[in-house]
Short mmCIF file of C-alpha atoms in Angstrom, two decimals:
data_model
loop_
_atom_site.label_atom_id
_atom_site.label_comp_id
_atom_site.label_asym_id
_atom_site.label_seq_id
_atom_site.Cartn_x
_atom_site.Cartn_y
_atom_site.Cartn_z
CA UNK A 1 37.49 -20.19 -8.47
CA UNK A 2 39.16 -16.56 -7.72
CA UNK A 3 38.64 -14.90 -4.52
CA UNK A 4 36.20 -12.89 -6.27
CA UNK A 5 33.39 -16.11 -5.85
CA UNK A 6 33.37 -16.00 -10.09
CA UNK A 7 34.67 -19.17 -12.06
CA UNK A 8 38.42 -18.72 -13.48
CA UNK A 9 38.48 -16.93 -17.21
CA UNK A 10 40.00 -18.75 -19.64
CA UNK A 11 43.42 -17.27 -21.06
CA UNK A 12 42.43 -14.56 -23.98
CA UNK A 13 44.24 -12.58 -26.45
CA UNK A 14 42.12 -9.38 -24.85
CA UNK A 15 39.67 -8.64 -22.85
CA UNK A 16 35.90 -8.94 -23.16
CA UNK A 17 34.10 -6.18 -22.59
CA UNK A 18 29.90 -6.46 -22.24
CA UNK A 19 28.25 -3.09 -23.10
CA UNK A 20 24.43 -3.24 -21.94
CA UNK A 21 22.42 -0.39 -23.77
CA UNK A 22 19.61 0.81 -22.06
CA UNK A 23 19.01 4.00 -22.82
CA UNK A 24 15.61 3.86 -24.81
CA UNK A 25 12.84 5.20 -23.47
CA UNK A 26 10.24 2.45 -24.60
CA UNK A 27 7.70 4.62 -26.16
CA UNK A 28 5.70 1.77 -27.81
CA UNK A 29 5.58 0.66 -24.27
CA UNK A 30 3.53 3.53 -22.89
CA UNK A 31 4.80 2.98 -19.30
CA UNK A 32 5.67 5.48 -17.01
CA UNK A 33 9.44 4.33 -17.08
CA UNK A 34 11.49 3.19 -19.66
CA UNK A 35 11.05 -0.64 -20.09
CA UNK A 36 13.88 -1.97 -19.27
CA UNK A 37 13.03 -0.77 -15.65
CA UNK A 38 9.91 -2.64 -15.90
CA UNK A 39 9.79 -5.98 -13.23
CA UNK A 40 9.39 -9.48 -14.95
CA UNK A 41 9.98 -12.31 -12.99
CA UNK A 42 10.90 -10.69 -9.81
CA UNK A 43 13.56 -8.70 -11.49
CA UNK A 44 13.67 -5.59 -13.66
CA UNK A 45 14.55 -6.03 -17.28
CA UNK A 46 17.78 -4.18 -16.72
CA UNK A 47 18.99 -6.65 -14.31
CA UNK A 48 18.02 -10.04 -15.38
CA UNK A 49 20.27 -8.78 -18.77
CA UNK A 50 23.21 -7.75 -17.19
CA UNK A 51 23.54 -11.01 -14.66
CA UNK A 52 23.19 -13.22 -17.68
CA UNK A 53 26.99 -11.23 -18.60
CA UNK A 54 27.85 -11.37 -14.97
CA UNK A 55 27.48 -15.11 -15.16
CA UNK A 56 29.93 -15.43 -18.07
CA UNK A 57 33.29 -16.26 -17.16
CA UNK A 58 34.64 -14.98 -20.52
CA UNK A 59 33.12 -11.61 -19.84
CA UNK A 60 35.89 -9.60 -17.90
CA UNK A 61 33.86 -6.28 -17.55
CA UNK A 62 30.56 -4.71 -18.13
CA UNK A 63 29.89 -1.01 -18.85
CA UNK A 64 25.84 -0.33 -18.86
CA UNK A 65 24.66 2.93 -20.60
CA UNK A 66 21.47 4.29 -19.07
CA UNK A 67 18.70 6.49 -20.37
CA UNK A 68 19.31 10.01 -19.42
CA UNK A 69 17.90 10.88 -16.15
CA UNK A 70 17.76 7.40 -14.85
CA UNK A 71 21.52 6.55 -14.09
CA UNK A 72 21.17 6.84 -10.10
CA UNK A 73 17.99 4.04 -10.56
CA UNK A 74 20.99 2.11 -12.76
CA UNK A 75 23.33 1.95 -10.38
CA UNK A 76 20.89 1.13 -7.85
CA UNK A 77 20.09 -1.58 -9.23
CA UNK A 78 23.93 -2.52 -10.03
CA UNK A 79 24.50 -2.17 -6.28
CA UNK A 80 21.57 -4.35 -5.03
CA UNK A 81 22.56 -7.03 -7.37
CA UNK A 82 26.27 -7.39 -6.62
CA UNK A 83 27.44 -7.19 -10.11
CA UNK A 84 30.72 -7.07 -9.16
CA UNK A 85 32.02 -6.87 -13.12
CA UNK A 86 30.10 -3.63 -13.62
CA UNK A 87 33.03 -0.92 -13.95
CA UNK A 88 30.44 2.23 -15.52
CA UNK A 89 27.08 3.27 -15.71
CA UNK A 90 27.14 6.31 -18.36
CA UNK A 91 24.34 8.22 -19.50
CA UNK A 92 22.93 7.48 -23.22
CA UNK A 93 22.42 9.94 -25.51
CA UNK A 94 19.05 10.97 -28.10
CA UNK A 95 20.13 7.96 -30.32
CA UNK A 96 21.03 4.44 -30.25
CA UNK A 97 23.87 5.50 -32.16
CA UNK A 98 24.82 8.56 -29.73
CA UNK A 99 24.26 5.93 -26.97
CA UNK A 100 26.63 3.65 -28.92
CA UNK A 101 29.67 6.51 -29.23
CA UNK A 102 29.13 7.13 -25.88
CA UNK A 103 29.59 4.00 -24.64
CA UNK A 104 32.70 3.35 -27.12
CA UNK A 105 34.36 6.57 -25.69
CA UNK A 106 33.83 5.24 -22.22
CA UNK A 107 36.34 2.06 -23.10
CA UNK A 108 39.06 4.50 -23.97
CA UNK A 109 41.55 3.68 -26.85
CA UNK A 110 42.56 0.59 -25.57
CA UNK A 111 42.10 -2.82 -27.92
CA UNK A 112 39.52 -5.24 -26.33
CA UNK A 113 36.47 -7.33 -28.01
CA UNK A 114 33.43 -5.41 -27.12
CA UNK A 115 29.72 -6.73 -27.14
CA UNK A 116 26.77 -4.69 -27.71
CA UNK A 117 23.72 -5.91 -26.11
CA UNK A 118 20.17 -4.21 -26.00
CA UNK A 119 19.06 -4.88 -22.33
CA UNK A 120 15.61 -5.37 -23.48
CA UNK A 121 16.71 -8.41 -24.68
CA UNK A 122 16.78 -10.09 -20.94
CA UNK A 123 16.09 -13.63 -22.41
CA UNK A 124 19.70 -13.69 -24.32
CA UNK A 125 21.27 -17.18 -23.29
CA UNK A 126 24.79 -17.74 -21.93
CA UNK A 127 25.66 -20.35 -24.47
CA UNK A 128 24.56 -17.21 -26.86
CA UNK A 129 27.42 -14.93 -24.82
CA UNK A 130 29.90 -17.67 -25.21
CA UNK A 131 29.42 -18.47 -29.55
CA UNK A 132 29.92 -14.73 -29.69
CA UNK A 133 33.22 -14.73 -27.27
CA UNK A 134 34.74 -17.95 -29.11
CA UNK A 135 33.77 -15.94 -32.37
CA UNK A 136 35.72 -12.77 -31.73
CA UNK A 137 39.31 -15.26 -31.97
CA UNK A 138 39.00 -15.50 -35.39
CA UNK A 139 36.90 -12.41 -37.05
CA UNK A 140 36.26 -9.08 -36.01
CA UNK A 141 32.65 -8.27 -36.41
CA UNK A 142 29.57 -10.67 -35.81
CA UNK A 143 25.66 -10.58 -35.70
CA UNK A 144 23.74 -12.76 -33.73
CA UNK A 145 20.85 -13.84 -36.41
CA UNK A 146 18.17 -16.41 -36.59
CA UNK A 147 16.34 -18.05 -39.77
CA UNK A 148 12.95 -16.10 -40.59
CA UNK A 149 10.22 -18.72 -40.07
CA UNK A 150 7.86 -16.04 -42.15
CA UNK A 151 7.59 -15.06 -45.35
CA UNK A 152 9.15 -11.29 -45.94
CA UNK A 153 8.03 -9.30 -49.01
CA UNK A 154 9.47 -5.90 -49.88
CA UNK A 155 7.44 -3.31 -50.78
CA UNK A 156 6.75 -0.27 -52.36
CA UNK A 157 3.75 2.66 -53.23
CA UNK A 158 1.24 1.87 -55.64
CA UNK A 159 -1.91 3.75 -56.71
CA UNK A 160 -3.94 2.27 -53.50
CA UNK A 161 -0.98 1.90 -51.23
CA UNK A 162 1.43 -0.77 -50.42
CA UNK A 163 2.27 -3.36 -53.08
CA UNK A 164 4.37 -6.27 -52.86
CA UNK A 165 7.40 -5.84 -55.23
CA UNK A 166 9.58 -8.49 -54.34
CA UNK A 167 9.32 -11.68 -52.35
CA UNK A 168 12.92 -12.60 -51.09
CA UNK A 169 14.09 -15.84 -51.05
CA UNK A 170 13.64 -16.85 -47.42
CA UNK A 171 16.61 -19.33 -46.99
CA UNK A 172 19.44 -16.06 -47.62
CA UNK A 173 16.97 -13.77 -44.78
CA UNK A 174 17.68 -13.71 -41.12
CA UNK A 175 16.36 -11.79 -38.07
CA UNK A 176 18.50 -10.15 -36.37
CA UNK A 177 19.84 -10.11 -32.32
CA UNK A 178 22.05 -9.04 -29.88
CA UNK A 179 24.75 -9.14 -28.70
CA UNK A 180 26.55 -7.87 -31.63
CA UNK A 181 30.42 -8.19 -31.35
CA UNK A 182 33.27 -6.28 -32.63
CA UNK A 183 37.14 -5.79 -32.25
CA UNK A 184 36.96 -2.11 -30.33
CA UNK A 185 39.17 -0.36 -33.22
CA UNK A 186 36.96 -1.79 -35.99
CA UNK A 187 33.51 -0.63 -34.11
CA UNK A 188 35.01 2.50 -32.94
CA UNK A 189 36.93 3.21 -36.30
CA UNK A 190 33.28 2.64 -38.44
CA UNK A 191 31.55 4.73 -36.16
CA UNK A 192 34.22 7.97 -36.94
CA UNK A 193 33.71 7.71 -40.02
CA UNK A 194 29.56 7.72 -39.91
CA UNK A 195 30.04 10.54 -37.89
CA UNK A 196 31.97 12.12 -40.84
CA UNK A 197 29.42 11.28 -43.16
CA UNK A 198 27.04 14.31 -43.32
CA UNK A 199 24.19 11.63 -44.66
CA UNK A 200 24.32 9.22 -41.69
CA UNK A 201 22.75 12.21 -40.16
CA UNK A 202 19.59 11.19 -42.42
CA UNK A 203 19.64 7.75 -42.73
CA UNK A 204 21.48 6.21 -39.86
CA UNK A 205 21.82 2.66 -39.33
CA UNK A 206 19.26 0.73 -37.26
CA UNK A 207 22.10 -1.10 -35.51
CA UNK A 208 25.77 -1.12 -35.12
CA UNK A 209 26.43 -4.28 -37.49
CA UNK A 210 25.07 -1.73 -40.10
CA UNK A 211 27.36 0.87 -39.27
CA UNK A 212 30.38 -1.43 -39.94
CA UNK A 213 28.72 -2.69 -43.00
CA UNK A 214 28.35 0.78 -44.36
CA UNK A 215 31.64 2.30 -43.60
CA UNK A 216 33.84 -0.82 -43.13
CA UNK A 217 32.82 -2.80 -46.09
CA UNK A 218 35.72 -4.69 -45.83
CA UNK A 219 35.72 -5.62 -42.69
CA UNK A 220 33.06 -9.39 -42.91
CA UNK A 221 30.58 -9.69 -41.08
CA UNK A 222 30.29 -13.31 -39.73
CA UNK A 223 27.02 -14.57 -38.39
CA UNK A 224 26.53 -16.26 -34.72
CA UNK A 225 23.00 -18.76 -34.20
CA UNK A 226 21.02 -16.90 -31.78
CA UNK A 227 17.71 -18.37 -30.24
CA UNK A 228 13.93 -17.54 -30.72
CA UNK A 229 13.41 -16.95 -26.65
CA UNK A 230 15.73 -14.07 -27.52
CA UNK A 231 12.75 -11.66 -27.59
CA UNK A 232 13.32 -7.89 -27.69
CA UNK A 233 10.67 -6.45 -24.93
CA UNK A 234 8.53 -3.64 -27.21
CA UNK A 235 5.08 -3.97 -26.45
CA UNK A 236 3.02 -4.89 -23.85
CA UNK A 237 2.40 -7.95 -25.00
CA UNK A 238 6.23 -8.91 -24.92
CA UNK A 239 5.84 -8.47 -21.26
CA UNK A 240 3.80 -11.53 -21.23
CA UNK A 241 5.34 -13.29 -23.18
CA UNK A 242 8.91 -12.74 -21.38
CA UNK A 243 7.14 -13.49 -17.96
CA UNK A 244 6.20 -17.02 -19.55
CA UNK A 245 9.21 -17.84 -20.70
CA UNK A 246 11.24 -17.52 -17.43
CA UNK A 247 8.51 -19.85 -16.20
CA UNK A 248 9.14 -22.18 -18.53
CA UNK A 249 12.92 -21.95 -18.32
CA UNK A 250 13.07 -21.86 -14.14
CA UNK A 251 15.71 -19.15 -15.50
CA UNK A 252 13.86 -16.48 -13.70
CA UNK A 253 14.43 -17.83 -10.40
CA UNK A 254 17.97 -16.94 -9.93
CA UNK A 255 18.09 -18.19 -6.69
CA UNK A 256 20.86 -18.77 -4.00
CA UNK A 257 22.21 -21.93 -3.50
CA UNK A 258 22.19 -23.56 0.56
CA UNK A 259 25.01 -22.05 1.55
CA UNK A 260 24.01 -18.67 0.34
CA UNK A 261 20.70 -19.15 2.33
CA UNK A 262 22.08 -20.05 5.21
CA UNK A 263 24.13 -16.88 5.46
CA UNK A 264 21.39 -15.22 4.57
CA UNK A 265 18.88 -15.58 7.24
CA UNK A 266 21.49 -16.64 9.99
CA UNK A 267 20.54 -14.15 13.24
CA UNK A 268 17.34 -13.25 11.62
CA UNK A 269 14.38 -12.61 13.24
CA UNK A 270 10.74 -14.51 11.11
CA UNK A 271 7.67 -14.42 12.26
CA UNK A 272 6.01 -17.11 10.52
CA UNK A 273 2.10 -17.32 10.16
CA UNK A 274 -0.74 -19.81 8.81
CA UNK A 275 -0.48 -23.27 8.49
CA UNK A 276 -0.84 -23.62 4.31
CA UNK A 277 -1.08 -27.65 4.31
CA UNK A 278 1.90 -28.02 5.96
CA UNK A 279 4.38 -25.46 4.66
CA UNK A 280 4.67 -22.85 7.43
CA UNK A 281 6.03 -25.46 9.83
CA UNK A 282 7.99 -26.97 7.23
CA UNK A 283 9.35 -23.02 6.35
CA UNK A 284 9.68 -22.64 10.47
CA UNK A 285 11.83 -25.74 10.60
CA UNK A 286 14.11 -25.38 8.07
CA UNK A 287 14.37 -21.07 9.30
CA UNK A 288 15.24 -22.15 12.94
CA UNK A 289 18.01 -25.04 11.43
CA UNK A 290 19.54 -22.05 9.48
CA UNK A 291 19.99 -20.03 12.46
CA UNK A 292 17.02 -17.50 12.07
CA UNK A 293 15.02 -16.95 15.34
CA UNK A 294 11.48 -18.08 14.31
CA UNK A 295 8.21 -16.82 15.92
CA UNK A 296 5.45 -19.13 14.72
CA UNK A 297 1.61 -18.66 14.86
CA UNK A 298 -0.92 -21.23 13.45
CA UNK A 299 -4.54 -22.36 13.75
CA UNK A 300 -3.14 -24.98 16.66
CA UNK A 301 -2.81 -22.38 18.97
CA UNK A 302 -6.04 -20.72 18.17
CA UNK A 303 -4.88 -18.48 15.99
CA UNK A 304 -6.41 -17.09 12.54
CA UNK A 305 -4.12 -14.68 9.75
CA UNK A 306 -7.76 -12.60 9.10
CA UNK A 307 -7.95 -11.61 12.45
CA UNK A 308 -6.86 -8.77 12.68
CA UNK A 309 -5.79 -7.77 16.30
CA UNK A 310 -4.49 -11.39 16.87
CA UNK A 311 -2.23 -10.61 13.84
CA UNK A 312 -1.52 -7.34 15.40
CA UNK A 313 -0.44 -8.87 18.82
CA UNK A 314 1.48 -11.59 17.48
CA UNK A 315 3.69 -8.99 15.44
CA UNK A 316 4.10 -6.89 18.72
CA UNK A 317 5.07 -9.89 20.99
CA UNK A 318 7.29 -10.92 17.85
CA UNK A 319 9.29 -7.78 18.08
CA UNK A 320 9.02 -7.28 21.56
CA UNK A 321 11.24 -10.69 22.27
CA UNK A 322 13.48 -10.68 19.41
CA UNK A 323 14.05 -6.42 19.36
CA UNK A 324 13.30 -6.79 15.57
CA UNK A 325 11.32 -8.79 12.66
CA UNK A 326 13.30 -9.12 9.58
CA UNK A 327 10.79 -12.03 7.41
CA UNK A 328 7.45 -12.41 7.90
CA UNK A 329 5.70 -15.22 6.37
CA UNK A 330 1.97 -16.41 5.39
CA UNK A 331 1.31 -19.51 4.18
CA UNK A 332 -2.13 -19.27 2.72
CA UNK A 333 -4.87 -22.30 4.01
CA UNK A 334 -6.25 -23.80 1.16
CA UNK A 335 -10.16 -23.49 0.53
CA UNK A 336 -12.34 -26.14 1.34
CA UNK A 337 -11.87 -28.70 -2.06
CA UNK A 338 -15.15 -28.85 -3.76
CA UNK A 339 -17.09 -28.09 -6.49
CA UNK A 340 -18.41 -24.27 -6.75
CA UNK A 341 -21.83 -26.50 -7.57
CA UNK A 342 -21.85 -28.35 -4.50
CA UNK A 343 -20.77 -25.17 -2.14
CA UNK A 344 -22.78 -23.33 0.14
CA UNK A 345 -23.04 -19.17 -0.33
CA UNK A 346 -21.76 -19.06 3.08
CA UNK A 347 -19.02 -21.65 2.24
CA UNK A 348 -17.82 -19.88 -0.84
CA UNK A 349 -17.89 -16.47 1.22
CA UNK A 350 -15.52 -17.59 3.43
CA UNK A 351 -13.29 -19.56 1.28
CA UNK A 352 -12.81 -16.73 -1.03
CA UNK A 353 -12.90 -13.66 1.66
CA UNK A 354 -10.90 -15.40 4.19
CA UNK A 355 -8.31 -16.95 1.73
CA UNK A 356 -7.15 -12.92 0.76
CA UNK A 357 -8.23 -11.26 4.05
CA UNK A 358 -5.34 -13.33 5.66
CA UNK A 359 -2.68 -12.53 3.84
CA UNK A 360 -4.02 -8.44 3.42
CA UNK A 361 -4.27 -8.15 7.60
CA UNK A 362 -0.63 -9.92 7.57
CA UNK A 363 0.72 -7.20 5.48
CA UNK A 364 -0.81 -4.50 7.11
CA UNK A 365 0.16 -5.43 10.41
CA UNK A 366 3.89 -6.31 9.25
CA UNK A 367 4.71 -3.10 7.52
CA UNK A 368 5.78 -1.25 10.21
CA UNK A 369 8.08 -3.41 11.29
CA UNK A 370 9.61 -4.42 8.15
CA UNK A 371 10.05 -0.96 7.62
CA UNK A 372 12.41 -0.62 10.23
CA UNK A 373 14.35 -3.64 9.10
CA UNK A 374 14.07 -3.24 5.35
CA UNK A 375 12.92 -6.67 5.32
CA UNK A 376 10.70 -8.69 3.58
CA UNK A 377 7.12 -10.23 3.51
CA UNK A 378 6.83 -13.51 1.56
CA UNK A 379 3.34 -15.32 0.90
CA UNK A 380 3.16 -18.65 -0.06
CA UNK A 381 0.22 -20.72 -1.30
CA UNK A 382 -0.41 -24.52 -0.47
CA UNK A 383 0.75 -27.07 -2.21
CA UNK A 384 -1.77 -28.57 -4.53
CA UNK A 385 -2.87 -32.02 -4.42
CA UNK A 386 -3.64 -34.46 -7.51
CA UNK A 387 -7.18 -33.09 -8.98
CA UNK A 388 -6.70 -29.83 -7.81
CA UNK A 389 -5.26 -27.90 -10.37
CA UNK A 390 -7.58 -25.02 -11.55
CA UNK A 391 -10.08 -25.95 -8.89
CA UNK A 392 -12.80 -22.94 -8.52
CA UNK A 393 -12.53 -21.88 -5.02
CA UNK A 394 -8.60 -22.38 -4.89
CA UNK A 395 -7.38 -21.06 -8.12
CA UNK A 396 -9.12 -17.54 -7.76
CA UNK A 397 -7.30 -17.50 -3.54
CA UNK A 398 -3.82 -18.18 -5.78
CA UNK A 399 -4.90 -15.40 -8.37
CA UNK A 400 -4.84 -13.23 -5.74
CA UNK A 401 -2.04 -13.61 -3.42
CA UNK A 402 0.29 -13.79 -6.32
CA UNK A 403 -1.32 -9.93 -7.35
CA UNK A 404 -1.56 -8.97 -3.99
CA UNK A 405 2.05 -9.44 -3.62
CA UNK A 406 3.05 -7.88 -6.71
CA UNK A 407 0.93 -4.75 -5.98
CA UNK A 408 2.68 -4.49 -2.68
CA UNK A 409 6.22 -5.35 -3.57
CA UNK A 410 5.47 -1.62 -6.33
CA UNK A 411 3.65 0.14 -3.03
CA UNK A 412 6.07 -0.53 -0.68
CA UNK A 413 9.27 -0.04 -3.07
CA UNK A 414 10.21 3.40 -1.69
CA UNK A 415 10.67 2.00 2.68
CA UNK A 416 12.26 -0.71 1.31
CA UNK A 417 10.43 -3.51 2.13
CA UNK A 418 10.69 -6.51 -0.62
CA UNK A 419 7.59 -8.79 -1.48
CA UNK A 420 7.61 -12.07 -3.14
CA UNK A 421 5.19 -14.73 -3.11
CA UNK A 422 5.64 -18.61 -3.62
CA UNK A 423 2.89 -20.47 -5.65
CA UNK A 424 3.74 -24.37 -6.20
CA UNK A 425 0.74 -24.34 -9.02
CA UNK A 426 2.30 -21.75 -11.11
CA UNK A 427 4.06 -24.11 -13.62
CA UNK A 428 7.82 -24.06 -12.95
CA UNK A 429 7.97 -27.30 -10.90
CA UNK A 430 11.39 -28.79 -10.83
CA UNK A 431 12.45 -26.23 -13.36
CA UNK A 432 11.30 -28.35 -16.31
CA UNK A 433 7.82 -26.58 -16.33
CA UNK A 434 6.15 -29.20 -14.27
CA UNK A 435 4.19 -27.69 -11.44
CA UNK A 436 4.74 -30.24 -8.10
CA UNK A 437 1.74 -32.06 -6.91
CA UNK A 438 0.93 -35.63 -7.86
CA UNK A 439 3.77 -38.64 -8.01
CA UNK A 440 6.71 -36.59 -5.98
CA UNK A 441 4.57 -37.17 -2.95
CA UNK A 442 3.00 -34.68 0.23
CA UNK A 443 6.41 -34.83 1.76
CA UNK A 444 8.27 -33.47 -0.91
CA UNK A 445 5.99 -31.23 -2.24
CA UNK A 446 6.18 -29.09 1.29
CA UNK A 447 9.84 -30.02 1.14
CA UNK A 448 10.36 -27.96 -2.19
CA UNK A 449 8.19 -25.69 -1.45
CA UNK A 450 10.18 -24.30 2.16
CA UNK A 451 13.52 -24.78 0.49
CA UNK A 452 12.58 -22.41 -2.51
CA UNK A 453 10.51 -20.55 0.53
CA UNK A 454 14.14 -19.66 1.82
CA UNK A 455 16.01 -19.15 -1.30
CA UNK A 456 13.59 -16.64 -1.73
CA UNK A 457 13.99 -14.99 1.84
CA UNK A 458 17.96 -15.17 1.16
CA UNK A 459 17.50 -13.41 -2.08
CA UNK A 460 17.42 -9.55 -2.62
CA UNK A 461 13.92 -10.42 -5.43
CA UNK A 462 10.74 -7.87 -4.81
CA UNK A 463 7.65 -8.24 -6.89
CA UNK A 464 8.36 -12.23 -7.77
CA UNK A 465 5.77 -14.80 -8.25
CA UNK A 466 7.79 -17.89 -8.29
CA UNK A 467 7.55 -21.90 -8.36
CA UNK A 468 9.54 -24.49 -6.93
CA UNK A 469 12.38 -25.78 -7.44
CA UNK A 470 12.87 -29.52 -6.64
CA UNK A 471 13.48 -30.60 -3.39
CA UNK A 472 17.43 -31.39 -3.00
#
């Protein structure tokens, strides 16, 4: 390891250089910012893409190119995450091609290997980064591609509209990805000429491996396996989709590791509410064994999260003692477990009302202080028990502590305050997709659930809904 905390780079004939392009402004997306601001999985889209080239040792430097009027939100978000390899955020231009020059001009005329990646492409791999690095030693222009799985016909106008006039053989087709890689004289030389061309001007390539083609004909074109979770983020739907798939990968977690955590909420103040079958005390625990000062309020000592002055006095006496609260923490009780058909009205009013009254009169109360602190409020469910995935009464409490936090982590972006919530039923388990409940055992369950409890605490996330991660 360097100094720097980053594994050692192999030895290389030049440097690597990542080039993140982000400056689209996502108007299939019809959101108020461009997408790749957009949050999934407790991180924007912007971020999640550039730590997968942070995490590449072969990557020696990283320039991002933002869409115009959003470069201070850029590096914002290259200063919260620490990406250390970041050297320039520049401003994109009208184009993906102007973007392109610009970010070419920003590497100078020195010789380096240069990879272009759309950073609404957050799923991209680091086994992905790496073909594409390796590839570079021997040619100097590649294109991430994978085989078509669909049938692609080209068309053309007929008397009633579109008509099929040529059905390609699928085996030669491939979709194309990013990154796409280039020696920075080949990329940069094709690109002067384009701009030479007075035609480019009307038909302009749709990306940079068909600028190359075009004006470096020459120059081949070799093709790296990509990956079919490489999805490009368009529509609203992608959103989704993308959200799923860090699920499914644990990928979105991006987590600290215990040493990390413990120099994370060493000195702390947490207040630490709710019982949650088990998990505050097991959160409490493992907060006070770190070093954090813990303040801890549960139903033992008479105490309920939807009350609201008792949450209210709790806070104050929190603050009072420790001159600060930097965590707060509500672990959600579970409903009572029983059939909607075999509930009472009352029963099901209170299971539902209490379950997201709690964790609302937590919030409100803890605002103010975590204000001060720039701190953060994390809600965790319970962890489930066999038979009780899905279960009426529990899975709509889940439903909404998991929105609840998201809607605060967006309303309380701009003081500062993060927001992240911990649901053991939401599918990521040990990080194999496997939510926890069942064989691993009570014990463990709470045990993964406080560890990933404090990862999250340790972490600078806002707006995650996240698993567990097994207990270690």
């Amino acid at each position: 390891m360097h100094n720097d905390g980053h594994p050692r780079r192999p030895r290389r004939a030049r440097p690597v250089v990542a080039v993140v392009l982000a400056g689209g402004v996502g108007q299939r997306m019809g959101a108020p910012v461009p997408k790749q601001l957009l949050t999934i999985a407790g991180r924007t889209i912007l971020e999640h893409s550039v730590a997968v080239f942070e995490s590449v040792p072969e990557i020696d430097e990283i320039v991002v190119l933002m869409a115009p009027g959003h470069v201070a939100e850029a590096e914002r978000i290259v200063a919260r995450g620490g990406f250390r390899k970041v050297t320039a955020v520049v401003e994109g231009g009208a184009s993906r091609t102007e973007s392109t020059w610009r970010a070419l001009a920003a590497l100078g005329e020195r010789e380096c290997d240069v990879l272009l990646h759309d950073a609404v492409r957050p799923l991209v791999d680091a086994e992905t980064v790496r073909a594409c690095v390796a590839a570079l030693e021997r040619c100097e222009a590649l294109e991430v591609a994978i085989p078509s799985a669909d049938t692609i016909v080209r068309v053309t106008g007929g008397p009633g509209g579109e008509v099929v006039a040529d059905v390609p053989d699928r085996a030669t087709l491939r979709r194309t990805q990013t990154p796409q890689g280039f020696r920075l004289s080949v990329i940069r030389e094709a690109y002067r000429r384009a701009f030479a061309d007075p035609a480019f001007a009307e038909r302009p390539a749709t990306d940079d491996c068909g600028v190359v083609l075009r004006y470096l004909p020459e120059v081949p074109i070799h093709v790296v396996p990509g990956s079919e979770r490489n999805l490009k983020i368009t529509h609203p739907v992608d959103v989704a989709i993308a959200e799923r798939l860090f699920e499914l990968s644990g990928r979105g977690h991006g987590l600290p590791g215990p040493e990390a955590v413990r120099a994370g909420v060493a000195g702390r103040a947490a207040v630490v509410v709710g019982d949650g079958r088990g998990a505050a005390a097991a959160i409490a625990e493992r907060l006070a064994g770190y070093g954090a000062t813990v303040h801890r309020y549960g139903e033992a000592d008479g105490w309920r999260p939807d009350d609201a002055r008792a949450v209210a006095e709790a806070l104050a006496a929190a603050a009072e003692k420790s001159g600060r609260v930097d965590h707060v923490v509500c672990a959600v009780d579970p409903p009572p477990a029983r059939p909607l058909a075999e509930a009472a009205p009352e029963t099901v009013a209170t299971a539902l009302g209490g379950g997201c009254a709690g964790p609302a009169q937590v919030a409100r109360a803890a605002l103010p202080y975590l204000r001060e602190s720039r701190g953060q409020l994390l809600l965790c469910t319970w962890p489930p028990v066999p038979g009780e995935a899905g279960h009426a009464l529990g899975a709509p409490v889940r439903a909404a502590v998991a929105a609840l936090a998201g809607a605060l982590a967006r309303e309380w972006a701009g003081d500062e305050v993060r927001v992240n919530c911990v649901d053991p039923a939401t599918g990521i388990g040990d990080g194999a997709g496997a939510p926890i409940g069942g064989d691993a055992g009570p014990a463990r369950d709470v045990a993964a659930l406080a560890e990933t409890a404090l990862a999250v605490l340790a972490s600078g996330r806002t707006g995650a809904v996240l698993g567990v991660r097994a207990a270690g």
